Amino acid sequence: MLTTELEKDLKWPSSIVVSEVGPRDGLQNEKTMFTVEQKISLIERSVEAGAKIIEIGSFVSPKAIPQMADTDEVARRMKRVDGVEYRVLVTNLRGLERAEAAGIKKAKLTVSASRAHSLSNLNRTPEEVLRGFAECAEYAATHGITLSGAISTAFGCSMEGKVPIEQVITAINGFREIGVKELSLSDTTGMAHPQQVYAYSARVKEQFPDITWNLHFHNTRGMGLANVMAGMMAGIGRYDACFAGLGGCPFAPGASGNIATEDLIHMCHEMGIDTGYDLDKMISIGKYVQEVLGKDTSSFVLKAGKSSDIVKVQNK
Amino acid sequence: MLTTELEKDLKWPSSIVVSEVGPRDGLQNEKTMFTVEQKISLIERSVEAGAKIIEIGSFVSPKAIPQMADTDEVARRMKRVDGVEYRVLVTNLRGLERAEAAGIKKAKLTVSASRAHSLSNLNRTPEEVLRGFAECAEYAATHGITLSGAISTAFGCSMEGKVPIEQVITAINGFREIGVKELSLSDTTGMAHPQQVYAYSARVKEQFPDITWNLHFHNTRGMGLANVMAGMMAGIGRYDACFAGLGGCPFAPGASGNIATEDLIHMCHEMGIDTGYDLDKMISIGKYVQEVLGKDTSSFVLKAGKSSDIVKVQNK
């Protein structure tokens, strides 16, 4: 058996879609407040580097998340490129109205698969949160906005432990009832492991073949890229990532954030999997983020460089 | 198709062997000099935590690697447990004689698959290094010492770039000629990626079924655990790891070290793969290492805790 035959055996995809969620999920976790100009620069540069889906911010309570208070202005002033999906996170009808006013055509709703997490964050059960989305769906339909859904703590919850797939399916059904066709399973707490990712991904993909599936991983316990591999083997083609690997876990201070966009596309390109990104441009964006923050982040490639970087070493 | 059926599809192993290489590959990269007592404590505690193979040090030039100068004393004074393999790294006959004098029955020889790396480190080609091992094999055979071999830069070299499998096979054949039956492919520079690991592992396993195979990964570019997954899928059952994730890459200052033992066994146990280790005991060893060093290391689980740690959060 030849190496090339073996490589085929694992059925890697030839390409995946990487959504850049840094402007929202990354920046909202930083104490440093990025200016509107800096945010616009990050968005425009990410799109120029190859992002086809970018989460530019959220329309939520500015008291709860002050880092996202200026998303309206960001959305109005940023340059838009045809064919790129500029997405925002919203939590209710008010957020959706702000999205509409800012000319945003794609909004993401999120619900927690964990009851304890939902109660702790929103003081409402997942079922109550999902019921609240009905008016959003109606508004979206009449205003030309497409909705996607994210299911947070889809694998584990720091308060409840491992989240059974039945709770995930309850959330999926809630989203399906309001007509959402694109869903993300989010490992909010960095507890997912490859076997679980494979099992959950394969299950939802088979049970709900009409849904476009996305996975969202944190690298909290070092399994971020291993989980992407497991997702790819289960046939999932879309992954969130965040420039410089920003985005901590509130339950594990000091822990790593989202998988870094540059780490994910570096691995993919090394494996011959196309992402449509220019890795060097994403590395330079990551370095800019670190400069603004004045600190290192949990990105690996920003520290170590690409595998293809050749080092000249003097003979000893 | 049920979830349980899907899980079986990926053919995870039910157990793997994790060799603790921290006392050698970890400590040799630290400026902090551990005392003989501290090293013995780390070795004995690791064995008590479940290590069945432990690399206790190396018999090399104390000028080149002063951190390993006291391996003789460590070997003589440590408590030995029946059935545990206490292994040392040696580079030549002199090292093997020191191993014999210290009552060590297992020694690892290492050669680089990369010509440039070999020349830079030893001023000799891989072929010259391998020829030099013949006298070691003779000595080992007459003194009841078992040899294993490690092939460094087996996937990539910071100077040469990607290392073709033919160069790895040259090294394998060199080791086979002197009767070595246990070999490790080492990703010295952290350049391996899952597709390559799967391909190289499957290839060597098929071409050399009489060899016991081991893989050694660094987490330099975040792919450490993804590479273990790829190795497991190719049927490799043995992996090196290092407490607290010590062991940097000399070509990428600040980059992550070996995969951390606690991260690897955490992932395995989450996936239902037995390692024979007590994770809590390994975590406590990792914390002790960080205490002695007075710094955080690249371990994830030491920062974030286990996935199964339940956090109590106050309602907002």
mmCIF file of N, CA, C and O in Angstrom, chain A residues 83-170:
data_model
loop_
_atom_site.group_PDB
_atom_site.id
_atom_site.type_symbol
_atom_site.label_atom_id
_atom_site.label_comp_id
_atom_site.label_asym_id
_atom_site.label_seq_id
_atom_site.Cartn_x
_atom_site.Cartn_y
_atom_site.Cartn_z
ATOM 1 N N GLY A 83 -20.205 39.155 -1.588
ATOM 2 C CA GLY A 83 -19.991 37.727 -1.390
ATOM 3 C C GLY A 83 -19.484 37.376 -0.001
ATOM 4 O O GLY A 83 -19.379 36.209 0.346
ATOM 5 N N VAL A 84 -19.149 38.395 0.780
ATOM 6 C CA VAL A 84 -18.693 38.132 2.152
ATOM 7 C C VAL A 84 -19.883 38.270 3.094
ATOM 8 O O VAL A 84 -20.700 39.175 2.962
ATOM 9 N N GLU A 85 -19.965 37.315 4.041
ATOM 10 C CA GLU A 85 -21.046 37.376 5.016
ATOM 11 C C GLU A 85 -20.581 38.110 6.267
ATOM 12 O O GLU A 85 -19.691 37.646 6.977
ATOM 13 N N TYR A 86 -21.180 39.265 6.511
ATOM 14 C CA TYR A 86 -20.880 40.044 7.709
ATOM 15 C C TYR A 86 -21.969 39.728 8.733
ATOM 16 O O TYR A 86 -23.117 40.137 8.571
ATOM 17 N N ARG A 87 -21.562 39.007 9.765
ATOM 18 C CA ARG A 87 -22.547 38.473 10.705
ATOM 19 C C ARG A 87 -22.424 39.160 12.062
ATOM 20 O O ARG A 87 -21.323 39.555 12.465
ATOM 21 N N VAL A 88 -23.559 39.268 12.748
ATOM 22 C CA VAL A 88 -23.525 39.769 14.124
ATOM 23 C C VAL A 88 -24.210 38.759 15.039
ATOM 24 O O VAL A 88 -24.999 37.930 14.583
ATOM 25 N N LEU A 89 -23.889 38.864 16.315
ATOM 26 C CA LEU A 89 -24.608 38.078 17.319
ATOM 27 C C LEU A 89 -25.693 38.959 17.919
ATOM 28 O O LEU A 89 -25.434 40.132 18.251
ATOM 29 N N VAL A 90 -26.896 38.418 18.024
ATOM 30 C CA VAL A 90 -27.968 39.134 18.725
ATOM 31 C C VAL A 90 -28.600 38.185 19.726
ATOM 32 O O VAL A 90 -28.482 36.957 19.591
ATOM 33 N N THR A 91 -29.262 38.754 20.728
ATOM 34 C CA THR A 91 -29.877 37.899 21.742
ATOM 35 C C THR A 91 -31.394 38.075 21.786
ATOM 36 O O THR A 91 -32.074 37.311 22.459
ATOM 37 N N ASN A 92 -31.891 39.107 21.099
ATOM 38 C CA ASN A 92 -33.340 39.353 21.146
ATOM 39 C C ASN A 92 -33.754 40.272 19.987
ATOM 40 O O ASN A 92 -32.922 40.672 19.169
ATOM 41 N N LEU A 93 -35.037 40.606 19.966
ATOM 42 C CA LEU A 93 -35.595 41.412 18.877
ATOM 43 C C LEU A 93 -34.933 42.785 18.795
ATOM 44 O O LEU A 93 -34.650 43.289 17.696
ATOM 45 N N ARG A 94 -34.666 43.377 19.930
ATOM 46 C CA ARG A 94 -34.018 44.692 19.970
ATOM 47 C C ARG A 94 -32.665 44.651 19.234
ATOM 48 O O ARG A 94 -32.334 45.545 18.460
ATOM 49 N N GLY A 95 -31.923 43.585 19.457
ATOM 50 C CA GLY A 95 -30.638 43.427 18.782
ATOM 51 C C GLY A 95 -30.822 43.280 17.277
ATOM 52 O O GLY A 95 -30.062 43.844 16.483
ATOM 53 N N LEU A 96 -31.854 42.556 16.906
ATOM 54 C CA LEU A 96 -32.125 42.339 15.488
ATOM 55 C C LEU A 96 -32.525 43.650 14.807
ATOM 56 O O LEU A 96 -32.141 43.911 13.652
ATOM 57 N N GLU A 97 -33.267 44.460 15.509
ATOM 58 C CA GLU A 97 -33.650 45.778 14.962
ATOM 59 C C GLU A 97 -32.412 46.653 14.761
ATOM 60 O O GLU A 97 -32.292 47.379 13.772
ATOM 61 N N ARG A 98 -31.486 46.563 15.686
ATOM 62 C CA ARG A 98 -30.233 47.327 15.519
ATOM 63 C C ARG A 98 -29.452 46.799 14.314
ATOM 64 O O ARG A 98 -28.831 47.574 13.579
ATOM 65 N N ALA A 99 -29.462 45.475 14.140
ATOM 66 C CA ALA A 99 -28.782 44.882 12.974
ATOM 67 C C ALA A 99 -29.398 45.412 11.689
ATOM 68 O O ALA A 99 -28.691 45.836 10.759
ATOM 69 N N GLU A 100 -30.724 45.399 11.635
ATOM 70 C CA GLU A 100 -31.450 45.891 10.458
ATOM 71 C C GLU A 100 -31.085 47.358 10.184
ATOM 72 O O GLU A 100 -30.784 47.739 9.041
ATOM 73 N N ALA A 101 -31.083 48.146 11.237
ATOM 74 C CA ALA A 101 -30.776 49.578 11.074
ATOM 75 C C ALA A 101 -29.351 49.788 10.558
ATOM 76 O O ALA A 101 -29.069 50.766 9.851
ATOM 77 N N ALA A 102 -28.449 48.865 10.904
ATOM 78 C CA ALA A 102 -27.049 49.006 10.477
ATOM 79 C C ALA A 102 -26.794 48.301 9.145
ATOM 80 O O ALA A 102 -25.646 48.234 8.678
ATOM 81 N N GLY A 103 -27.877 47.779 8.543
ATOM 82 C CA GLY A 103 -27.721 47.148 7.223
ATOM 83 C C GLY A 103 -27.072 45.783 7.243
ATOM 84 O O GLY A 103 -26.463 45.341 6.267
ATOM 85 N N ILE A 104 -27.196 45.081 8.357
ATOM 86 C CA ILE A 104 -26.613 43.732 8.476
ATOM 87 C C ILE A 104 -27.664 42.696 8.078
ATOM 88 O O ILE A 104 -28.809 42.769 8.508
ATOM 89 N N LYS A 105 -27.233 41.737 7.259
ATOM 90 C CA LYS A 105 -28.187 40.781 6.701
ATOM 91 C C LYS A 105 -28.076 39.382 7.303
ATOM 92 O O LYS A 105 -28.755 38.450 6.861
ATOM 93 N N LYS A 106 -27.166 39.200 8.258
ATOM 94 C CA LYS A 106 -27.001 37.866 8.856
ATOM 95 C C LYS A 106 -26.822 38.017 10.362
ATOM 96 O O LYS A 106 -25.938 38.768 10.810
ATOM 97 N N ALA A 107 -27.668 37.337 11.106
ATOM 98 C CA ALA A 107 -27.578 37.439 12.565
ATOM 99 C C ALA A 107 -27.591 36.048 13.188
ATOM 100 O O ALA A 107 -28.249 35.132 12.689
ATOM 101 N N LYS A 108 -26.829 35.925 14.251
ATOM 102 C CA LYS A 108 -26.705 34.634 14.939
ATOM 103 C C LYS A 108 -27.385 34.722 16.296
ATOM 104 O O LYS A 108 -27.125 35.659 17.060
ATOM 105 N N LEU A 109 -28.230 33.756 16.578
ATOM 106 C CA LEU A 109 -28.871 33.649 17.887
ATOM 107 C C LEU A 109 -28.178 32.535 18.656
ATOM 108 O O LEU A 109 -27.710 31.569 18.059
ATOM 109 N N THR A 110 -28.125 32.670 19.947
ATOM 110 C CA THR A 110 -27.427 31.627 20.694
ATOM 111 C C THR A 110 -28.238 31.177 21.903
ATOM 112 O O THR A 110 -28.910 31.975 22.553
ATOM 113 N N VAL A 111 -28.183 29.875 22.123
ATOM 114 C CA VAL A 111 -28.835 29.313 23.295
ATOM 115 C C VAL A 111 -27.879 28.287 23.906
ATOM 116 O O VAL A 111 -27.072 27.685 23.196
ATOM 117 N N SER A 112 -27.969 28.123 25.186
ATOM 118 C CA SER A 112 -27.091 27.157 25.848
ATOM 119 C C SER A 112 -27.776 25.802 25.927
ATOM 120 O O SER A 112 -28.973 25.714 26.212
ATOM 121 N N ALA A 113 -27.011 24.761 25.661
ATOM 122 C CA ALA A 113 -27.565 23.410 25.823
ATOM 123 C C ALA A 113 -27.652 23.036 27.296
ATOM 124 O O ALA A 113 -28.379 22.127 27.679
ATOM 125 N N SER A 114 -26.918 23.767 28.110
ATOM 126 C CA SER A 114 -26.909 23.482 29.549
ATOM 127 C C SER A 114 -27.888 24.401 30.277
ATOM 128 O O SER A 114 -27.841 25.623 30.150
ATOM 129 N N ARG A 115 -28.755 23.803 31.033
ATOM 130 C CA ARG A 115 -29.754 24.542 31.791
ATOM 131 C C ARG A 115 -29.073 25.454 32.827
ATOM 132 O O ARG A 115 -29.424 26.621 32.969
ATOM 133 N N ALA A 116 -28.097 24.908 33.528
ATOM 134 C CA ALA A 116 -27.421 25.680 34.577
ATOM 135 C C ALA A 116 -26.714 26.899 33.976
ATOM 136 O O ALA A 116 -26.751 28.000 34.532
ATOM 137 N N HIS A 117 -26.058 26.693 32.816
ATOM 138 C CA HIS A 117 -25.346 27.772 32.139
ATOM 139 C C HIS A 117 -26.328 28.851 31.697
ATOM 140 O O HIS A 117 -26.091 30.050 31.845
ATOM 141 N N SER A 118 -27.469 28.423 31.168
ATOM 142 C CA SER A 118 -28.491 29.354 30.696
ATOM 143 C C SER A 118 -29.069 30.157 31.864
ATOM 144 O O SER A 118 -29.210 31.377 31.790
ATOM 145 N N LEU A 119 -29.373 29.463 32.928
ATOM 146 C CA LEU A 119 -29.921 30.152 34.104
ATOM 147 C C LEU A 119 -28.899 31.118 34.691
ATOM 148 O O LEU A 119 -29.233 32.243 35.070
ATOM 149 N N SER A 120 -27.665 30.686 34.733
ATOM 150 C CA SER A 120 -26.618 31.533 35.308
ATOM 151 C C SER A 120 -26.397 32.786 34.464
ATOM 152 O O SER A 120 -26.227 33.885 34.987
ATOM 153 N N ASN A 121 -26.409 32.628 33.133
ATOM 154 C CA ASN A 121 -26.138 33.758 32.242
ATOM 155 C C ASN A 121 -27.348 34.666 32.047
ATOM 156 O O ASN A 121 -27.213 35.884 31.983
ATOM 157 N N LEU A 122 -28.504 34.054 31.882
ATOM 158 C CA LEU A 122 -29.684 34.815 31.422
ATOM 159 C C LEU A 122 -30.866 34.713 32.360
ATOM 160 O O LEU A 122 -31.904 35.343 32.130
ATOM 161 N N ASN A 123 -30.726 33.895 33.389
ATOM 162 C CA ASN A 123 -31.824 33.680 34.315
ATOM 163 C C ASN A 123 -33.066 33.086 33.618
ATOM 164 O O ASN A 123 -34.192 33.281 34.069
ATOM 165 N N ARG A 124 -32.831 32.411 32.511
ATOM 166 C CA ARG A 124 -33.922 31.749 31.801
ATOM 167 C C ARG A 124 -33.465 30.351 31.371
ATOM 168 O O ARG A 124 -32.276 30.137 31.122
ATOM 169 N N THR A 125 -34.402 29.427 31.285
ATOM 170 C CA THR A 125 -34.055 28.079 30.807
ATOM 171 C C THR A 125 -33.805 28.128 29.299
ATOM 172 O O THR A 125 -34.272 29.048 28.616
ATOM 173 N N PRO A 126 -33.114 27.130 28.764
ATOM 174 C CA PRO A 126 -32.924 27.075 27.310
ATOM 175 C C PRO A 126 -34.260 27.134 26.565
ATOM 176 O O PRO A 126 -34.367 27.788 25.532
ATOM 177 N N GLU A 127 -35.278 26.442 27.096
ATOM 178 C CA GLU A 127 -36.581 26.422 26.419
ATOM 179 C C GLU A 127 -37.178 27.824 26.375
ATOM 180 O O GLU A 127 -37.749 28.238 25.359
ATOM 181 N N GLU A 128 -37.037 28.570 27.465
ATOM 182 C CA GLU A 128 -37.565 29.940 27.500
ATOM 183 C C GLU A 128 -36.814 30.830 26.507
ATOM 184 O O GLU A 128 -37.411 31.649 25.811
ATOM 185 N N VAL A 129 -35.502 30.635 26.461
ATOM 186 C CA VAL A 129 -34.698 31.422 25.525
ATOM 187 C C VAL A 129 -35.138 31.135 24.097
ATOM 188 O O VAL A 129 -35.357 32.051 23.297
ATOM 189 N N LEU A 130 -35.327 29.856 23.781
ATOM 190 C CA LEU A 130 -35.714 29.474 22.421
ATOM 191 C C LEU A 130 -37.090 30.032 22.060
ATOM 192 O O LEU A 130 -37.302 30.490 20.935
ATOM 193 N N ARG A 131 -38.021 29.991 23.020
ATOM 194 C CA ARG A 131 -39.355 30.529 22.737
ATOM 195 C C ARG A 131 -39.262 32.015 22.402
ATOM 196 O O ARG A 131 -39.965 32.524 21.530
ATOM 197 N N GLY A 132 -38.358 32.692 23.086
ATOM 198 C CA GLY A 132 -38.175 34.131 22.839
ATOM 199 C C GLY A 132 -37.679 34.426 21.427
ATOM 200 O O GLY A 132 -37.782 35.563 20.957
ATOM 201 N N PHE A 133 -37.119 33.422 20.760
ATOM 202 C CA PHE A 133 -36.559 33.650 19.419
ATOM 203 C C PHE A 133 -37.645 33.698 18.333
ATOM 204 O O PHE A 133 -37.370 34.095 17.195
ATOM 205 N N ALA A 134 -38.854 33.292 18.652
ATOM 206 C CA ALA A 134 -39.916 33.228 17.641
ATOM 207 C C ALA A 134 -40.146 34.609 17.019
ATOM 208 O O ALA A 134 -40.243 34.750 15.793
ATOM 209 N N GLU A 135 -40.192 35.623 17.852
ATOM 210 C CA GLU A 135 -40.432 36.971 17.309
ATOM 211 C C GLU A 135 -39.232 37.446 16.477
ATOM 212 O O GLU A 135 -39.396 38.215 15.526
ATOM 213 N N CYS A 136 -38.049 36.966 16.817
ATOM 214 C CA CYS A 136 -36.871 37.304 16.009
ATOM 215 C C CYS A 136 -37.012 36.712 14.607
ATOM 216 O O CYS A 136 -36.690 37.358 13.606
ATOM 217 N N ALA A 137 -37.464 35.454 14.569
ATOM 218 C CA ALA A 137 -37.598 34.759 13.284
ATOM 219 C C ALA A 137 -38.599 35.488 12.389
ATOM 220 O O ALA A 137 -38.379 35.651 11.178
ATOM 221 N N GLU A 138 -39.692 35.927 12.991
ATOM 222 C CA GLU A 138 -40.720 36.654 12.244
ATOM 223 C C GLU A 138 -40.137 37.957 11.691
ATOM 224 O O GLU A 138 -40.292 38.285 10.505
ATOM 225 N N TYR A 139 -39.450 38.680 12.564
ATOM 226 C CA TYR A 139 -38.858 39.960 12.153
ATOM 227 C C TYR A 139 -37.823 39.735 11.037
ATOM 228 O O TYR A 139 -37.795 40.454 10.035
ATOM 229 N N ALA A 140 -36.979 38.735 11.235
ATOM 230 C CA ALA A 140 -35.929 38.452 10.250
ATOM 231 C C ALA A 140 -36.536 38.152 8.888
ATOM 232 O O ALA A 140 -36.080 38.666 7.855
ATOM 233 N N ALA A 141 -37.600 37.339 8.893
ATOM 234 C CA ALA A 141 -38.229 36.926 7.629
ATOM 235 C C ALA A 141 -38.789 38.119 6.870
ATOM 236 O O ALA A 141 -38.721 38.178 5.635
ATOM 237 N N THR A 142 -39.322 39.063 7.592
ATOM 238 C CA THR A 142 -39.942 40.217 6.922
ATOM 239 C C THR A 142 -38.932 41.322 6.612
ATOM 240 O O THR A 142 -39.272 42.301 5.970
ATOM 241 N N HIS A 143 -37.706 41.180 7.054
ATOM 242 C CA HIS A 143 -36.695 42.215 6.809
ATOM 243 C C HIS A 143 -35.471 41.707 6.061
ATOM 244 O O HIS A 143 -34.421 42.357 6.054
ATOM 245 N N GLY A 144 -35.608 40.525 5.462
ATOM 246 C CA GLY A 144 -34.511 40.021 4.632
ATOM 247 C C GLY A 144 -33.235 39.694 5.394
ATOM 248 O O GLY A 144 -32.128 39.775 4.851
ATOM 249 N N ILE A 145 -33.398 39.324 6.637
ATOM 250 C CA ILE A 145 -32.224 38.932 7.440
ATOM 251 C C ILE A 145 -32.231 37.408 7.589
ATOM 252 O O ILE A 145 -33.265 36.803 7.874
ATOM 253 N N THR A 146 -31.084 36.796 7.364
ATOM 254 C CA THR A 146 -30.965 35.346 7.565
ATOM 255 C C THR A 146 -30.449 35.086 8.979
ATOM 256 O O THR A 146 -29.524 35.753 9.436
ATOM 257 N N LEU A 147 -31.051 34.099 9.618
ATOM 258 C CA LEU A 147 -30.626 33.753 10.981
ATOM 259 C C LEU A 147 -29.806 32.467 10.992
ATOM 260 O O LEU A 147 -30.100 31.526 10.253
ATOM 261 N N SER A 148 -28.775 32.445 11.817
ATOM 262 C CA SER A 148 -28.131 31.177 12.149
ATOM 263 C C SER A 148 -28.236 31.001 13.655
ATOM 264 O O SER A 148 -28.593 31.942 14.375
ATOM 265 N N GLY A 149 -27.962 29.797 14.106
ATOM 266 C CA GLY A 149 -28.063 29.527 15.534
ATOM 267 C C GLY A 149 -26.783 28.919 16.066
ATOM 268 O O GLY A 149 -26.106 28.157 15.369
ATOM 269 N N ALA A 150 -26.451 29.291 17.277
ATOM 270 C CA ALA A 150 -25.293 28.680 17.940
ATOM 271 C C ALA A 150 -25.765 28.042 19.234
ATOM 272 O O ALA A 150 -26.538 28.644 19.987
ATOM 273 N N ILE A 151 -25.313 26.830 19.455
ATOM 274 C CA ILE A 151 -25.673 26.121 20.688
ATOM 275 C C ILE A 151 -24.440 26.076 21.572
ATOM 276 O O ILE A 151 -23.483 25.348 21.302
ATOM 277 N N SER A 152 -24.437 26.919 22.590
ATOM 278 C CA SER A 152 -23.259 26.981 23.453
ATOM 279 C C SER A 152 -23.289 25.845 24.463
ATOM 280 O O SER A 152 -24.328 25.202 24.653
ATOM 281 N N THR A 153 -22.151 25.598 25.097
ATOM 282 C CA THR A 153 -21.971 24.447 26.009
ATOM 283 C C THR A 153 -22.568 23.175 25.403
ATOM 284 O O THR A 153 -23.237 22.410 26.083
ATOM 285 N N ALA A 154 -22.341 22.978 24.117
ATOM 286 C CA ALA A 154 -22.941 21.835 23.422
ATOM 287 C C ALA A 154 -22.261 20.524 23.789
ATOM 288 O O ALA A 154 -22.799 19.438 23.526
ATOM 289 N N PHE A 155 -21.073 20.600 24.360
ATOM 290 C CA PHE A 155 -20.348 19.374 24.708
ATOM 291 C C PHE A 155 -20.200 19.204 26.228
ATOM 292 O O PHE A 155 -20.328 18.119 26.754
ATOM 293 N N GLY A 156 -19.928 20.312 26.887
ATOM 294 C CA GLY A 156 -19.773 20.243 28.327
ATOM 295 C C GLY A 156 -20.065 21.586 28.950
ATOM 296 O O GLY A 156 -20.030 22.614 28.282
ATOM 297 N N CYS A 157 -20.353 21.562 30.217
ATOM 298 C CA CYS A 157 -20.668 22.779 30.957
ATOM 299 C C CYS A 157 -19.908 22.720 32.268
ATOM 300 O O CYS A 157 -19.908 21.686 32.935
ATOM 301 N N SER A 158 -19.265 23.808 32.632
ATOM 302 C CA SER A 158 -18.463 23.810 33.859
ATOM 303 C C SER A 158 -19.320 23.568 35.098
ATOM 304 O O SER A 158 -18.808 23.187 36.139
ATOM 305 N N MET A 159 -20.612 23.837 34.971
ATOM 306 C CA MET A 159 -21.490 23.644 36.126
ATOM 307 C C MET A 159 -22.193 22.295 36.108
ATOM 308 O O MET A 159 -22.405 21.686 37.136
ATOM 309 N N GLU A 160 -22.547 21.828 34.890
ATOM 310 C CA GLU A 160 -23.317 20.586 34.778
ATOM 311 C C GLU A 160 -22.466 19.372 34.424
ATOM 312 O O GLU A 160 -22.923 18.247 34.541
ATOM 313 N N GLY A 161 -21.263 19.619 33.937
ATOM 314 C CA GLY A 161 -20.440 18.504 33.459
ATOM 315 C C GLY A 161 -20.747 18.202 32.008
ATOM 316 O O GLY A 161 -21.181 19.076 31.255
ATOM 317 N N LYS A 162 -20.518 16.955 31.610
ATOM 318 C CA LYS A 162 -20.770 16.569 30.222
ATOM 319 C C LYS A 162 -22.233 16.808 29.850
ATOM 320 O O LYS A 162 -23.135 16.472 30.621
ATOM 321 N N VAL A 163 -22.454 17.405 28.691
ATOM 322 C CA VAL A 163 -23.822 17.695 28.255
ATOM 323 C C VAL A 163 -24.301 16.572 27.329
ATOM 324 O O VAL A 163 -23.704 16.331 26.283
ATOM 325 N N PRO A 164 -25.359 15.868 27.726
ATOM 326 C CA PRO A 164 -25.861 14.769 26.886
ATOM 327 C C PRO A 164 -26.368 15.300 25.548
ATOM 328 O O PRO A 164 -26.919 16.402 25.479
ATOM 329 N N ILE A 165 -26.223 14.494 24.516
ATOM 330 C CA ILE A 165 -26.612 14.938 23.173
ATOM 331 C C ILE A 165 -28.113 15.223 23.098
ATOM 332 O O ILE A 165 -28.543 16.047 22.284
ATOM 333 N N GLU A 166 -28.887 14.621 23.968
ATOM 334 C CA GLU A 166 -30.328 14.887 23.954
ATOM 335 C C GLU A 166 -30.613 16.366 24.219
ATOM 336 O O GLU A 166 -31.536 16.946 23.637
ATOM 337 N N GLN A 167 -29.833 16.984 25.101
ATOM 338 C CA GLN A 167 -30.040 18.410 25.374
ATOM 339 C C GLN A 167 -29.667 19.263 24.164
ATOM 340 O O GLN A 167 -30.255 20.298 23.908
ATOM 341 N N VAL A 168 -28.653 18.796 23.437
ATOM 342 C CA VAL A 168 -28.252 19.490 22.211
ATOM 343 C C VAL A 168 -29.375 19.386 21.180
ATOM 344 O O VAL A 168 -29.731 20.360 20.514
ATOM 345 N N ILE A 169 -29.960 18.207 21.103
ATOM 346 C CA ILE A 169 -31.018 17.978 20.108
ATOM 347 C C ILE A 169 -32.276 18.793 20.442
ATOM 348 O O ILE A 169 -32.946 19.312 19.543
ATOM 349 N N THR A 170 -32.535 18.963 21.730
ATOM 350 C CA THR A 170 -33.640 19.849 22.128
ATOM 351 C C THR A 170 -33.420 21.256 21.578
ATOM 352 O O THR A 170 -34.327 21.881 21.019
#
